[in-house]
Coordinates of C-alpha atoms and ligand atoms in Angstrom, one line a residue:
M13 CA 40.6 71.7 -112.8
A14 CA 44.7 71.2 -111.3
N15 CA 48.1 72.9 -111.5
V16 CA 50.5 69.1 -112.5
V17 CA 54.3 69.0 -112.2
A18 CA 54.5 65.8 -115.5
F19 CA 57.8 64.7 -115.1
G20 CA 60.7 61.1 -114.7
L21 CA 61.2 58.9 -111.9
Q22 CA 64.2 56.7 -113.5
W23 CA 66.8 58.1 -115.8
G24 CA 65.5 60.0 -117.5
D25 CA 64.3 59.2 -121.2
E26 CA 60.7 58.0 -120.1
G27 CA 58.7 58.9 -122.3
K28 CA 57.8 62.9 -121.3
G29 CA 57.6 64.5 -124.6
K30 CA 54.3 62.0 -124.9
V31 CA 52.8 62.7 -121.9
I32 CA 52.9 66.4 -121.7
D33 CA 51.9 67.0 -125.7
L34 CA 49.3 64.2 -124.0
L35 CA 48.3 66.1 -121.5
S36 CA 48.9 69.8 -122.5
E37 CA 45.2 69.3 -124.5
F38 CA 43.6 70.7 -120.6
A39 CA 46.6 73.2 -120.1
D40 CA 46.2 77.3 -120.9
I41 CA 49.8 77.1 -120.2
I42 CA 53.4 74.8 -120.5
V43 CA 56.5 74.9 -119.2
R44 CA 59.9 73.9 -119.1
Y45 CA 61.7 74.4 -115.3
Q46 CA 65.2 73.0 -115.4
G47 CA 68.0 71.3 -117.5
G48 CA 69.0 72.5 -121.1
A49 CA 69.3 71.0 -124.8
N50 CA 70.4 68.3 -123.4
A51 CA 67.0 66.7 -122.9
G52 CA 65.0 65.2 -126.5
H53 CA 61.9 65.2 -125.6
T54 CA 60.0 63.2 -128.7
I55 CA 56.5 63.9 -129.6
V56 CA 54.4 61.4 -132.3
V57 CA 51.6 62.6 -134.2
G58 CA 50.6 60.0 -136.9
E59 CA 53.7 60.0 -139.8
Q60 CA 55.5 63.0 -137.9
K61 CA 58.3 62.5 -135.5
V62 CA 58.9 66.0 -133.9
V63 CA 62.4 65.7 -131.3
L64 CA 61.6 69.1 -128.6
H65 CA 65.5 69.9 -126.6
L66 CA 63.9 73.0 -125.5
I67 CA 60.6 74.2 -126.5
P68 CA 58.3 72.7 -123.7
S69 CA 55.9 69.8 -125.9
G70 CA 52.3 71.6 -125.2
I71 CA 53.9 73.6 -128.6
L72 CA 52.7 71.3 -131.1
H73 CA 48.6 72.3 -129.9
S74 CA 47.7 75.9 -130.6
G75 CA 46.5 78.5 -128.3
K76 CA 48.5 77.3 -125.6
L77 CA 51.1 79.3 -123.8
C78 CA 55.1 77.6 -124.2
V79 CA 56.8 79.2 -121.3
I80 CA 60.9 78.1 -121.0
G81 CA 61.5 78.7 -117.4
N82 CA 64.4 80.0 -115.4
G83 CA 65.0 77.2 -114.4
V84 CA 66.5 76.4 -117.7
V85 CA 70.1 77.0 -119.0
V86 CA 69.6 78.0 -122.8
D87 CA 71.0 77.5 -125.7
P88 CA 70.4 80.5 -128.0
S89 CA 72.0 78.2 -131.2
V90 CA 69.6 74.9 -130.4
L91 CA 66.1 77.4 -129.5
V92 CA 66.7 79.1 -132.6
S93 CA 67.2 76.4 -134.2
E94 CA 64.0 74.5 -132.6
M95 CA 61.7 77.4 -134.3
E96 CA 62.7 77.4 -138.0
E97 CA 62.2 73.9 -137.5
L98 CA 59.3 74.3 -136.0
K99 CA 57.9 77.1 -138.5
K100 CA 58.9 75.3 -140.5
L101 CA 56.4 72.3 -139.3
G102 CA 53.4 74.7 -139.5
Y103 CA 53.9 75.0 -135.5
I104 CA 54.3 78.1 -133.3
G105 CA 52.0 80.9 -135.5
D106 CA 51.5 83.4 -133.0
D107 CA 55.2 84.1 -131.7
R108 CA 53.2 85.7 -128.2
R109 CA 52.8 82.1 -127.3
L110 CA 56.0 81.2 -126.6
K111 CA 58.1 82.7 -124.0
L112 CA 61.4 82.8 -122.8
S113 CA 62.3 84.0 -119.1
A114 CA 65.1 86.8 -118.9
F115 CA 66.0 85.5 -115.9
A116 CA 67.4 82.2 -117.7
H117 CA 71.3 81.9 -117.6
L118 CA 72.5 80.8 -121.5
I119 CA 75.0 78.7 -122.9
M120 CA 77.8 79.8 -124.5
P121 CA 79.9 78.4 -127.1
Y122 CA 82.5 77.8 -123.5
H123 CA 80.8 75.9 -121.8
K124 CA 80.1 73.1 -124.4
K125 CA 83.7 73.1 -125.2
L126 CA 84.6 72.6 -121.4
D127 CA 81.6 70.3 -121.6
L128 CA 83.6 68.3 -124.0
Y129 CA 87.4 68.6 -122.5
R130 CA 86.6 67.5 -119.6
E131 CA 85.1 64.9 -120.8
S132 CA 87.8 63.4 -123.3
A133 CA 89.4 60.1 -122.0
A134 CA 92.5 61.8 -120.9
T135 CA 91.3 64.6 -118.0
G136 CA 89.4 62.4 -115.1
R137 CA 86.3 61.2 -114.6
K138 CA 84.0 60.1 -117.2
I139 CA 80.0 60.9 -116.9
G140 CA 79.2 60.7 -120.4
T141 CA 77.8 63.5 -120.3
T142 CA 75.6 64.9 -123.7
G143 CA 78.3 67.0 -124.3
R144 CA 75.4 70.2 -124.2
G145 CA 77.5 72.3 -121.8
I146 CA 75.3 71.9 -119.0
G147 CA 77.6 71.1 -116.5
P148 CA 79.2 74.3 -116.9
A149 CA 76.7 76.5 -117.6
Y150 CA 75.1 75.6 -113.9
E151 CA 78.4 75.8 -112.1
D152 CA 78.7 80.0 -113.7
K153 CA 74.8 80.0 -112.1
A154 CA 76.1 79.0 -108.7
S155 CA 79.3 81.1 -109.1
R156 CA 77.7 84.5 -110.1
L157 CA 79.5 84.0 -113.4
G158 CA 76.9 83.4 -115.6
I159 CA 75.0 85.2 -118.2
R160 CA 71.2 85.4 -118.0
V161 CA 68.8 86.0 -120.7
I162 CA 67.7 90.0 -119.3
D163 CA 72.0 90.5 -120.8
L164 CA 71.6 89.8 -124.1
L165 CA 69.2 92.4 -124.5
D166 CA 71.9 95.1 -123.0
K167 CA 74.5 94.8 -125.8
K168 CA 77.4 96.9 -124.0
L169 CA 76.3 94.7 -120.2
F170 CA 76.7 91.6 -122.8
A171 CA 79.8 92.7 -124.0
E172 CA 81.7 93.3 -121.4
K173 CA 80.1 89.9 -119.6
V174 CA 81.5 87.6 -122.5
R175 CA 85.3 89.5 -122.1
E176 CA 85.5 88.7 -118.2
N177 CA 84.0 85.2 -118.4
L178 CA 87.0 84.8 -121.9
K179 CA 89.3 86.0 -118.9
I180 CA 89.4 83.1 -117.3
K181 CA 88.0 80.1 -118.9
N182 CA 90.5 81.2 -122.2
F183 CA 92.7 80.4 -119.3
L184 CA 91.7 77.2 -118.6
I185 CA 91.3 76.1 -122.4
K186 CA 94.5 77.3 -122.7
R187 CA 96.5 76.4 -121.1
Y188 CA 95.3 73.4 -119.0
Y189 CA 93.0 72.1 -122.0
K190 CA 96.0 72.8 -124.5
A191 CA 92.9 74.0 -126.6
E192 CA 92.4 76.8 -128.8
A193 CA 91.0 80.0 -126.8
L194 CA 87.7 81.3 -128.2
R195 CA 87.4 85.2 -129.5
A196 CA 85.8 87.3 -127.6
R197 CA 84.3 89.5 -131.1
E198 CA 82.6 86.4 -132.4
V199 CA 81.2 85.1 -129.7
I200 CA 79.9 88.7 -129.1
K201 CA 78.8 88.5 -132.7
E202 CA 76.9 85.4 -133.3
Y203 CA 74.7 86.1 -129.6
D204 CA 74.9 89.4 -131.4
G205 CA 72.1 87.5 -134.4
Y206 CA 70.5 85.5 -130.4
R207 CA 69.3 89.1 -129.6
K208 CA 67.7 89.9 -132.6
V209 CA 65.7 87.6 -132.6
L210 CA 64.9 86.3 -129.2
K211 CA 64.0 89.6 -128.3
K212 CA 60.3 89.3 -128.7
Y213 CA 59.5 86.4 -126.4
V214 CA 62.3 87.7 -123.7
A215 CA 59.4 88.1 -120.4
D216 CA 59.4 88.1 -116.3
T217 CA 58.2 84.5 -117.2
P218 CA 57.3 84.1 -113.1
Y219 CA 55.1 86.4 -112.6
L220 CA 53.4 85.7 -116.0
I221 CA 53.0 82.3 -115.0
Q222 CA 52.0 84.1 -111.3
E223 CA 48.8 85.4 -113.6
G224 CA 48.3 82.1 -114.4
V225 CA 47.6 81.0 -111.8
R226 CA 45.6 83.4 -109.6
K227 CA 44.0 83.2 -113.1
K228 CA 43.4 79.6 -111.9
K229 CA 44.4 78.6 -115.4
N230 CA 45.3 75.5 -115.8
I231 CA 49.8 74.7 -115.9
L232 CA 51.7 72.0 -116.5
F233 CA 55.0 72.1 -115.6
E234 CA 57.2 69.4 -117.5
G235 CA 60.2 68.0 -116.4
A236 CA 63.1 67.5 -118.6
Q237 CA 66.0 64.7 -117.2
G238 CA 64.3 61.9 -114.1
T239 CA 64.9 61.8 -110.7
Y240 CA 68.4 59.6 -110.3
L241 CA 69.7 62.4 -113.0
D242 CA 69.3 64.5 -109.7
I243 CA 71.8 66.9 -108.9
D244 CA 70.7 65.9 -105.0
H245 CA 68.9 62.9 -105.3
G246 CA 70.6 60.8 -108.0
T247 CA 73.2 58.3 -108.9
Y248 CA 76.0 60.7 -108.3
P249 CA 78.3 61.9 -109.3
Y250 CA 76.7 60.2 -112.7
A251 CA 73.8 63.1 -112.4
T252 CA 73.2 66.3 -114.7
S253 CA 73.4 69.4 -112.7
S254 CA 70.5 70.4 -112.4
N255 CA 67.4 69.4 -109.5
T256 CA 65.2 67.2 -111.7
I257 CA 62.6 66.2 -109.6
A258 CA 59.1 68.0 -108.9
G259 CA 60.1 70.3 -106.4
N260 CA 62.3 71.6 -108.4
A261 CA 58.7 72.7 -110.5
A262 CA 58.1 75.3 -108.2
C263 CA 61.9 77.5 -107.8
G264 CA 62.2 76.8 -111.2
A265 CA 59.2 77.9 -112.9
G266 CA 58.6 81.5 -110.2
V267 CA 55.9 80.1 -108.8
P268 CA 54.5 79.2 -105.3
P269 CA 54.6 75.2 -103.9
T270 CA 51.3 75.3 -102.7
A271 CA 50.2 76.3 -107.0
I272 CA 51.2 73.2 -107.2
D273 CA 47.5 70.0 -106.7
R274 CA 48.7 66.9 -108.6
I275 CA 52.6 65.5 -109.5
L276 CA 52.5 62.8 -112.6
G277 CA 55.0 60.8 -112.2
I278 CA 56.0 58.8 -115.8
C279 CA 58.9 55.5 -115.8
K280 CA 58.6 52.8 -118.2
A281 CA 57.3 49.8 -118.4
Y282 CA 61.5 49.0 -118.2
T283 CA 64.0 50.8 -116.9
T284 CA 66.9 52.6 -119.8
R285 CA 70.2 54.6 -118.7
V286 CA 72.0 56.4 -121.1
G287 CA 75.5 57.6 -119.9
E288 CA 77.7 55.9 -117.5
G289 CA 76.5 55.3 -113.9
P290 CA 75.3 52.4 -112.0
F291 CA 72.8 50.9 -113.3
P292 CA 71.7 48.0 -111.3
T293 CA 68.5 46.2 -113.3
E294 CA 71.4 46.2 -116.1
L295 CA 70.4 43.6 -118.3
T296 CA 73.8 43.7 -120.8
G297 CA 72.6 40.1 -123.4
A298 CA 69.7 39.3 -125.7
E299 CA 66.8 40.0 -122.9
G300 CA 68.5 43.8 -123.1
E301 CA 69.5 43.6 -126.7
L302 CA 65.5 42.7 -127.2
I303 CA 64.0 46.0 -125.2
R304 CA 67.0 48.1 -127.1
Q305 CA 65.1 47.2 -130.5
K306 CA 61.8 46.9 -130.1
G307 CA 61.7 50.4 -127.8
G308 CA 64.1 51.8 -130.2
E309 CA 66.0 53.0 -127.9
F310 CA 68.7 55.1 -128.9
G311 CA 69.7 58.4 -127.7
A312 CA 67.5 61.5 -128.7
T313 CA 69.5 64.3 -127.9
T314 CA 73.2 62.5 -128.6
G315 CA 72.0 59.0 -131.0
R316 CA 74.2 56.8 -128.3
P317 CA 72.5 52.6 -127.7
R318 CA 70.6 53.5 -124.3
R319 CA 70.9 50.7 -121.4
C320 CA 68.7 48.1 -121.8
G321 CA 67.4 46.8 -117.8
W322 CA 63.8 45.4 -116.0
F323 CA 61.4 47.0 -114.4
D324 CA 63.5 48.3 -111.1
A325 CA 60.8 48.9 -108.2
V326 CA 62.9 50.0 -105.3
I327 CA 63.8 53.0 -107.0
V328 CA 60.7 54.6 -108.1
K329 CA 59.4 53.3 -104.7
R330 CA 61.9 55.9 -103.3
A331 CA 61.2 58.4 -106.1
V332 CA 57.4 57.8 -105.2
A333 CA 58.2 58.9 -102.1
L334 CA 61.0 61.6 -102.9
N335 CA 58.5 63.4 -105.3
G336 CA 54.9 63.2 -103.3
L337 CA 53.4 61.0 -106.5
S338 CA 49.7 61.8 -107.4
G339 CA 49.9 59.5 -109.9
L340 CA 51.8 56.9 -112.5
A341 CA 51.9 57.6 -115.8
V342 CA 53.4 53.7 -116.9
M343 CA 54.9 54.1 -120.6
K344 CA 55.9 51.3 -123.2
L345 CA 54.3 48.1 -122.5
D346 CA 54.3 47.4 -125.6
V347 CA 58.0 46.9 -125.9
L348 CA 57.4 43.9 -123.0
D349 CA 55.1 42.2 -125.2
E350 CA 57.8 39.4 -126.8
F351 CA 58.6 38.2 -123.3
E352 CA 58.5 34.5 -121.9
T353 CA 58.9 35.6 -118.4
L354 CA 59.2 39.7 -116.7
E355 CA 61.1 40.3 -114.0
I356 CA 61.1 43.8 -111.7
C357 CA 63.1 44.4 -108.7
V358 CA 62.1 44.1 -104.9
Q359 CA 65.0 44.7 -103.2
Y360 CA 68.9 45.2 -103.7
K361 CA 71.4 42.8 -101.7
L362 CA 74.1 44.3 -100.3
G363 CA 76.4 42.3 -99.4
R364 CA 74.4 40.0 -97.2
K365 CA 71.7 42.4 -96.2
L366 CA 68.8 43.0 -97.9
S367 CA 67.3 46.6 -98.8
T368 CA 64.4 48.3 -100.6
Q369 CA 66.2 51.7 -99.7
P370 CA 68.7 52.6 -102.6
P371 CA 72.2 52.7 -101.6
V372 CA 74.0 55.9 -100.2
S373 CA 77.5 56.0 -101.8
L374 CA 78.5 55.3 -105.1
K375 CA 80.7 51.9 -104.1
G376 CA 77.2 50.5 -102.9
W377 CA 75.6 51.5 -106.0
E378 CA 78.3 49.7 -107.6
T379 CA 78.2 46.8 -106.2
C380 CA 74.1 46.4 -105.2
E381 CA 72.9 43.2 -106.4
P382 CA 69.2 43.1 -107.7
V383 CA 66.7 40.9 -106.3
Y384 CA 64.3 39.4 -108.8
E385 CA 59.6 38.6 -108.6
R386 CA 59.2 36.8 -111.5
V387 CA 56.5 36.9 -113.4
P388 CA 54.7 35.5 -116.5
G389 CA 54.6 37.6 -120.1
W390 CA 51.6 38.5 -122.1
K391 CA 52.7 37.2 -125.5
T392 CA 50.6 39.5 -127.6
S393 CA 50.2 43.0 -129.0
T394 CA 49.1 45.4 -126.7
K395 CA 49.9 48.2 -129.2
G396 CA 47.2 51.0 -129.6
I397 CA 45.1 49.6 -127.0
T398 CA 42.7 51.9 -125.0
R399 CA 41.1 51.1 -123.0
F400 CA 43.2 48.7 -120.1
E401 CA 40.6 45.7 -120.1
D402 CA 40.9 44.9 -123.6
L403 CA 44.9 44.4 -122.1
P404 CA 45.7 40.3 -121.7
L405 CA 45.6 38.7 -118.7
N406 CA 48.9 39.5 -118.0
A407 CA 49.6 42.3 -118.6
R408 CA 47.1 43.6 -116.5
K409 CA 48.2 41.7 -113.6
Y410 CA 51.8 43.1 -114.4
M411 CA 50.4 46.8 -114.6
Q412 CA 48.8 45.5 -111.2
R413 CA 51.7 44.4 -110.0
L414 CA 53.7 48.1 -110.1
E415 CA 51.3 49.8 -109.1
E416 CA 51.4 47.8 -105.9
L417 CA 54.4 48.0 -105.6
A418 CA 55.1 52.0 -106.0
G419 CA 52.2 52.3 -103.8
V420 CA 50.4 55.1 -105.8
P421 CA 47.7 54.6 -108.7
I422 CA 48.5 54.2 -112.5
D423 CA 46.8 57.1 -114.1
I424 CA 48.4 56.7 -117.6
I425 CA 49.8 53.2 -119.3
S426 CA 51.2 54.1 -123.0
T427 CA 50.4 51.4 -125.4
G428 CA 52.9 53.0 -128.8
A429 CA 54.5 56.0 -128.8
E430 CA 51.1 58.2 -131.1
R431 CA 49.1 60.2 -129.3
T432 CA 46.0 57.7 -129.3
D433 CA 48.2 54.6 -128.3
T434 CA 47.1 55.6 -125.3
I435 CA 45.0 54.3 -121.9
I436 CA 43.6 57.6 -119.7
L437 CA 42.6 55.7 -116.6
R438 CA 42.5 59.4 -114.6
N439 CA 42.8 62.1 -115.9
P440 CA 45.4 64.1 -113.4
F441 CA 44.2 67.4 -114.6
A442 CA 40.1 66.4 -113.9
S443 CA 40.5 66.8 -110.1
K444 CA 42.6 68.0 -107.4
G445 CA 44.3 66.2 -104.8
Ligands
LIG518 P1 61.4 61.7 -122.6 O1 63.0 62.1 -123.4 O2 61.4 61.3 -121.6 O3 60.6 62.6 -123.3 O4 61.7 60.6 -123.6 P2 62.2 60.4 -125.4 O5 61.4 61.4 -126.2 O6 63.7 60.8 -125.4 O7 61.9 58.4 -125.5 C1 61.0 57.9 -125.5 C2 61.1 56.9 -126.9 O8 59.7 56.1 -126.6 C3 60.2 58.3 -127.7 O9 60.5 57.9 -129.2 C4 59.2 58.1 -127.8 O10 57.9 58.2 -129.3 C5 58.7 56.2 -127.4 N1 57.2 56.5 -127.1 C6 56.4 56.7 -125.9 N2 56.0 56.4 -125.1 C7 56.0 54.7 -125.6 C8 55.1 53.8 -125.6 O11 54.1 53.1 -124.9 N3 55.7 52.6 -126.6 C9 56.7 52.4 -127.5 N4 56.8 51.7 -129.0 N5 56.7 53.8 -127.8 C10 57.1 54.9 -127.1
LIG519 P1 65.6 63.8 -121.0 O1 64.9 64.6 -120.9 C1 69.0 60.8 -120.3 C2 72.7 61.8 -118.8 C3 73.6 62.2 -119.5 C4 74.5 62.1 -118.4 C5 74.4 63.2 -117.4 C6 74.5 64.3 -117.7 O2 65.5 63.3 -123.1 O3 65.1 62.8 -120.7 P2 74.4 66.5 -118.4 O4 74.9 66.4 -120.9 O5 72.9 66.8 -118.5 O6 75.8 67.3 -118.1 O7 74.8 64.8 -118.5 O8 72.9 63.0 -117.1 N1 70.9 63.0 -119.4 C7 70.3 62.4 -119.9 N2 69.5 60.8 -119.6 N3 68.2 61.6 -121.1 C8 68.0 62.8 -121.0 O9 67.2 63.9 -120.4 C9 69.2 63.6 -120.5 N4 70.1 64.4 -119.5 C10 71.1 64.0 -119.6 O10 73.8 61.2 -120.5 O11 74.7 60.7 -118.3
LIG520 MG1 64.6 62.2 -124.2

């Protein structure tokens, strides 16, 4: 058996929630390792649709240990309501199944305010963030001003840290953004409530996961966002504030890189992006609209319409190398069922130069043009197909072409939102490699 990282290869929303839920059956421990409530991971089981922002997508399976890792920035208000929601639906029967890292940083009310003020039209560049306070929280972590979950457990220390932080934050809020200051007393009182609820879940999670490694448990590491939203490797500054790539699973969970056996990269059979920033294969006309409607491409966190476009093999191929993929999961094949022809971007044209590598500069990203390969569609429903040989010939050819361009085998093909709408060609937990 094996330890597996499952994460996004594009600009997020690839269908990670579905894959992680599916693979959780084979895992003992499921760990989220970065990001925060900017993520929206959707799981569909029968008539039920669950969207998770912080709790690992393994939580719908009983008997699994779900861990919010040290690399996550945790908004306790979101976490508490997510827990309540799940309990109402009959999940998290046993509270010992959920662990919150003592090392994780907290999202504070001023992080959310600062995120929103910065994004408001009056001030600077708009990234199109989710407004969940992610950037400001990671900034505080890096500048050593952050407040960690362990600090929340120490009432006195927590109050001191809030007061200390608010001195600076309120200066910015009042003087620069001309908005209303936050009151320390109110923040402390609100977080007192979260302490009471969350206390029993707090743990030294790196130790816990290392124990799992030692006992040869199967561990599934759950990524959020996607490779091109990575703070180092994404379309900076149109990126999120964490490292989203597989390499960060070890750091964000607290295990050595040698504990990881397989790397499963998740992509859609086309491409989407939500928020601002370059997107070379974006379709702004009727074809993009067809994908959006058929694929239900509206943000799981903010409800914003997602920008849609053709499959981009240039970004996926680089993501394969960057993350060291052992296999691919290609999602939402059924969304392409109605197209007469499809296009696959195989190169970028930058001025007169052709390249199979994405540009480095933002200007390059914004001006490069996709070079397409045209392939025939299949015009037949693939919804719910579970065997590769049952796919229409042109859909099989499309999958084979994507595999060839990516240079790694496809492990999973998804043909619908439900668990059962899946073709499993190779289970990443089945063997080490
Ligand atoms: P995540 O953030 O990567 O977990 O992805 P999201 O949950 O934000 O977005 C993926 C959406 O596609 C969700 O609504 C899923 O239910 C849905 N989905 C996942 N796989 C498939 C599929 O193969 N076909 C279709 N039609 N929908 C899918
Ligand atoms: P999942 O895990 C898609 C995008 C935002 C914005 C940029 C920065 O569901 O795939 P942030 O709030 O992180 O500072 O926003 O990143 N973004 C996502 N896009 N899926 C996500 O998560 C995202 N999380 C952040 O839209 O462009
Ligand atoms: Mg999402």
